[in-house]
JSON list of C-alpha atoms in Angstrom, two decimals:
[
{"chain": "A", "resi": 160, "resn": "MET", "atom": "CA", "xyz": [200.58, 209.33, 104.12]},
{"chain": "A", "resi": 161, "resn": "VAL", "atom": "CA", "xyz": [204.16, 209.43, 103.07]},
{"chain": "A", "resi": 162, "resn": "GLY", "atom": "CA", "xyz": [204.67, 213.15, 102.78]},
{"chain": "A", "resi": 163, "resn": "ILE", "atom": "CA", "xyz": [202.91, 216.45, 102.58]},
{"chain": "A", "resi": 164, "resn": "ILE", "atom": "CA", "xyz": [203.95, 219.99, 101.43]},
{"chain": "A", "resi": 165, "resn": "PHE", "atom": "CA", "xyz": [201.65, 223.01, 101.89]},
{"chain": "A", "resi": 166, "resn": "GLY", "atom": "CA", "xyz": [201.63, 226.77, 101.93]},
{"chain": "A", "resi": 167, "resn": "SER", "atom": "CA", "xyz": [201.47, 227.70, 105.59]},
{"chain": "A", "resi": 168, "resn": "ALA", "atom": "CA", "xyz": [201.45, 231.40, 105.43]},
{"chain": "A", "resi": 169, "resn": "ARG", "atom": "CA", "xyz": [201.19, 234.00, 102.57]},
{"chain": "A", "resi": 170, "resn": "TYR", "atom": "CA", "xyz": [202.06, 237.55, 102.35]},
{"chain": "A", "resi": 171, "resn": "GLU", "atom": "CA", "xyz": [201.65, 239.61, 99.01]},
{"chain": "A", "resi": 172, "resn": "ASN", "atom": "CA", "xyz": [203.30, 237.16, 96.56]},
{"chain": "A", "resi": 173, "resn": "ILE", "atom": "CA", "xyz": [205.53, 235.37, 99.08]},
{"chain": "A", "resi": 174, "resn": "ILE", "atom": "CA", "xyz": [204.31, 231.95, 100.28]},
{"chain": "A", "resi": 175, "resn": "ALA", "atom": "CA", "xyz": [206.14, 229.97, 103.15]},
{"chain": "A", "resi": 176, "resn": "VAL", "atom": "CA", "xyz": [205.93, 226.32, 102.84]},
{"chain": "A", "resi": 177, "resn": "ASP", "atom": "CA", "xyz": [206.13, 223.43, 105.31]},
{"chain": "A", "resi": 178, "resn": "ILE", "atom": "CA", "xyz": [207.05, 219.97, 104.45]},
{"chain": "A", "resi": 179, "resn": "GLU", "atom": "CA", "xyz": [206.99, 216.61, 106.30]},
{"chain": "A", "resi": 180, "resn": "VAL", "atom": "CA", "xyz": [207.95, 213.25, 104.93]},
{"chain": "A", "resi": 181, "resn": "GLU", "atom": "CA", "xyz": [207.45, 210.04, 107.21]},
{"chain": "A", "resi": 182, "resn": "GLU", "atom": "CA", "xyz": [210.56, 208.96, 108.86]},
{"chain": "A", "resi": 183, "resn": "THR", "atom": "CA", "xyz": [210.76, 205.56, 107.18]},
{"chain": "A", "resi": 184, "resn": "TYR", "atom": "CA", "xyz": [210.42, 207.19, 103.69]},
{"chain": "A", "resi": 185, "resn": "ARG", "atom": "CA", "xyz": [213.09, 209.80, 104.10]},
{"chain": "A", "resi": 186, "resn": "ARG", "atom": "CA", "xyz": [216.23, 210.07, 101.77]},
{"chain": "A", "resi": 187, "resn": "ARG", "atom": "CA", "xyz": [214.28, 208.71, 98.80]},
{"chain": "A", "resi": 188, "resn": "GLY", "atom": "CA", "xyz": [213.79, 211.98, 97.09]},
{"chain": "A", "resi": 189, "resn": "ILE", "atom": "CA", "xyz": [210.28, 212.34, 98.24]},
{"chain": "A", "resi": 190, "resn": "ALA", "atom": "CA", "xyz": [210.90, 215.86, 99.57]},
{"chain": "A", "resi": 191, "resn": "ALA", "atom": "CA", "xyz": [212.52, 216.93, 96.45]},
{"chain": "A", "resi": 192, "resn": "PHE", "atom": "CA", "xyz": [209.50, 215.57, 94.48]},
{"chain": "A", "resi": 193, "resn": "LEU", "atom": "CA", "xyz": [207.04, 217.50, 96.54]},
{"chain": "A", "resi": 194, "resn": "THR", "atom": "CA", "xyz": [208.93, 220.77, 96.35]},
{"chain": "A", "resi": 195, "resn": "GLU", "atom": "CA", "xyz": [209.60, 220.56, 92.60]},
{"chain": "A", "resi": 196, "resn": "HIS", "atom": "CA", "xyz": [205.65, 220.18, 92.34]},
{"chain": "A", "resi": 197, "resn": "MET", "atom": "CA", "xyz": [204.96, 223.14, 94.72]},
{"chain": "A", "resi": 198, "resn": "LEU", "atom": "CA", "xyz": [207.45, 225.22, 92.99]},
{"chain": "A", "resi": 199, "resn": "ASN", "atom": "CA", "xyz": [205.83, 224.58, 89.63]},
{"chain": "A", "resi": 200, "resn": "SER", "atom": "CA", "xyz": [202.58, 225.33, 91.06]},
{"chain": "A", "resi": 201, "resn": "CYS", "atom": "CA", "xyz": [203.56, 228.61, 92.88]},
{"chain": "A", "resi": 202, "resn": "SER", "atom": "CA", "xyz": [205.47, 229.72, 89.51]},
{"chain": "A", "resi": 203, "resn": "GLU", "atom": "CA", "xyz": [202.15, 229.40, 87.70]},
{"chain": "A", "resi": 204, "resn": "GLU", "atom": "CA", "xyz": [200.63, 231.85, 90.22]},
{"chain": "A", "resi": 205, "resn": "ASN", "atom": "CA", "xyz": [203.72, 234.27, 90.14]},
{"chain": "A", "resi": 206, "resn": "LEU", "atom": "CA", "xyz": [204.40, 233.28, 93.95]},
{"chain": "A", "resi": 207, "resn": "THR", "atom": "CA", "xyz": [207.91, 233.31, 95.47]},
{"chain": "A", "resi": 208, "resn": "VAL", "atom": "CA", "xyz": [208.37, 230.25, 97.82]},
{"chain": "A", "resi": 209, "resn": "GLN", "atom": "CA", "xyz": [210.09, 230.82, 101.23]},
{"chain": "A", "resi": 210, "resn": "TRP", "atom": "CA", "xyz": [211.47, 227.86, 103.18]},
{"chain": "A", "resi": 211, "resn": "ASP", "atom": "CA", "xyz": [212.15, 228.39, 106.84]},
{"chain": "A", "resi": 212, "resn": "CYS", "atom": "CA", "xyz": [213.98, 225.92, 109.20]},
{"chain": "A", "resi": 213, "resn": "VAL", "atom": "CA", "xyz": [215.63, 225.98, 112.47]},
{"chain": "A", "resi": 214, "resn": "GLU", "atom": "CA", "xyz": [219.49, 225.99, 112.38]},
{"chain": "A", "resi": 215, "resn": "SER", "atom": "CA", "xyz": [219.58, 222.64, 113.92]},
{"chain": "A", "resi": 216, "resn": "ASN", "atom": "CA", "xyz": [217.61, 220.92, 111.33]},
{"chain": "A", "resi": 217, "resn": "THR", "atom": "CA", "xyz": [220.32, 220.03, 108.88]},
{"chain": "A", "resi": 218, "resn": "ALA", "atom": "CA", "xyz": [218.20, 217.71, 106.80]},
{"chain": "A", "resi": 219, "resn": "SER", "atom": "CA", "xyz": [215.75, 220.41, 105.96]},
{"chain": "A", "resi": 220, "resn": "ARG", "atom": "CA", "xyz": [218.48, 222.80, 105.10]},
{"chain": "A", "resi": 221, "resn": "MET", "atom": "CA", "xyz": [220.16, 220.30, 102.91]},
{"chain": "A", "resi": 222, "resn": "ALA", "atom": "CA", "xyz": [216.91, 219.45, 101.20]},
{"chain": "A", "resi": 223, "resn": "ALA", "atom": "CA", "xyz": [216.00, 223.09, 100.57]},
{"chain": "A", "resi": 224, "resn": "GLU", "atom": "CA", "xyz": [219.69, 223.67, 98.99]},
{"chain": "A", "resi": 225, "resn": "LYS", "atom": "CA", "xyz": [219.19, 220.59, 96.92]},
{"chain": "A", "resi": 226, "resn": "CYS", "atom": "CA", "xyz": [215.90, 222.08, 95.62]},
{"chain": "A", "resi": 227, "resn": "GLY", "atom": "CA", "xyz": [217.69, 225.25, 94.59]},
{"chain": "A", "resi": 228, "resn": "PHE", "atom": "CA", "xyz": [217.02, 227.43, 97.69]},
{"chain": "A", "resi": 229, "resn": "HIS", "atom": "CA", "xyz": [219.75, 229.65, 98.98]},
{"chain": "A", "resi": 230, "resn": "LEU", "atom": "CA", "xyz": [220.16, 231.11, 102.52]},
{"chain": "A", "resi": 231, "resn": "PHE", "atom": "CA", "xyz": [219.19, 234.82, 102.43]},
{"chain": "A", "resi": 232, "resn": "LYS", "atom": "CA", "xyz": [218.84, 235.51, 106.29]},
{"chain": "A", "resi": 233, "resn": "LYS", "atom": "CA", "xyz": [219.61, 233.78, 109.69]},
{"chain": "A", "resi": 234, "resn": "ARG", "atom": "CA", "xyz": [217.63, 234.69, 112.62]},
{"chain": "A", "resi": 235, "resn": "PRO", "atom": "CA", "xyz": [216.87, 233.11, 116.11]},
{"chain": "A", "resi": 236, "resn": "TYR", "atom": "CA", "xyz": [213.47, 231.28, 116.38]},
{"chain": "A", "resi": 237, "resn": "TYR", "atom": "CA", "xyz": [211.40, 230.96, 119.63]},
{"chain": "A", "resi": 238, "resn": "TRP", "atom": "CA", "xyz": [209.11, 228.34, 120.20]},
{"chain": "A", "resi": 239, "resn": "PHE", "atom": "CA", "xyz": [206.12, 228.64, 122.47]},
{"chain": "A", "resi": 240, "resn": "TRP", "atom": "CA", "xyz": [203.27, 226.10, 123.57]},
{"chain": "A", "resi": 241, "resn": "ILE", "atom": "CA", "xyz": [199.87, 226.80, 125.08]},
{"chain": "A", "resi": 242, "resn": "SER", "atom": "CA", "xyz": [199.54, 224.56, 128.05]}
]
């Protein structure tokens, strides 16, 4: 697998997406291609796409901005694991 994008959560007409591209295939436009496909599919279903990333993930933020997303809220994230 080179990359994947999927809707990870949905509330009313808003869908949160997650995207991952294998490290050796990054910076080749794959994330933009996958995102464009997701945006087109969601548009047909009248869904608004939301992209979340942690502040330190500049590559994700840059990919989102390249695809036309804009920052609308900054908030802290907390990560928990079950041991």
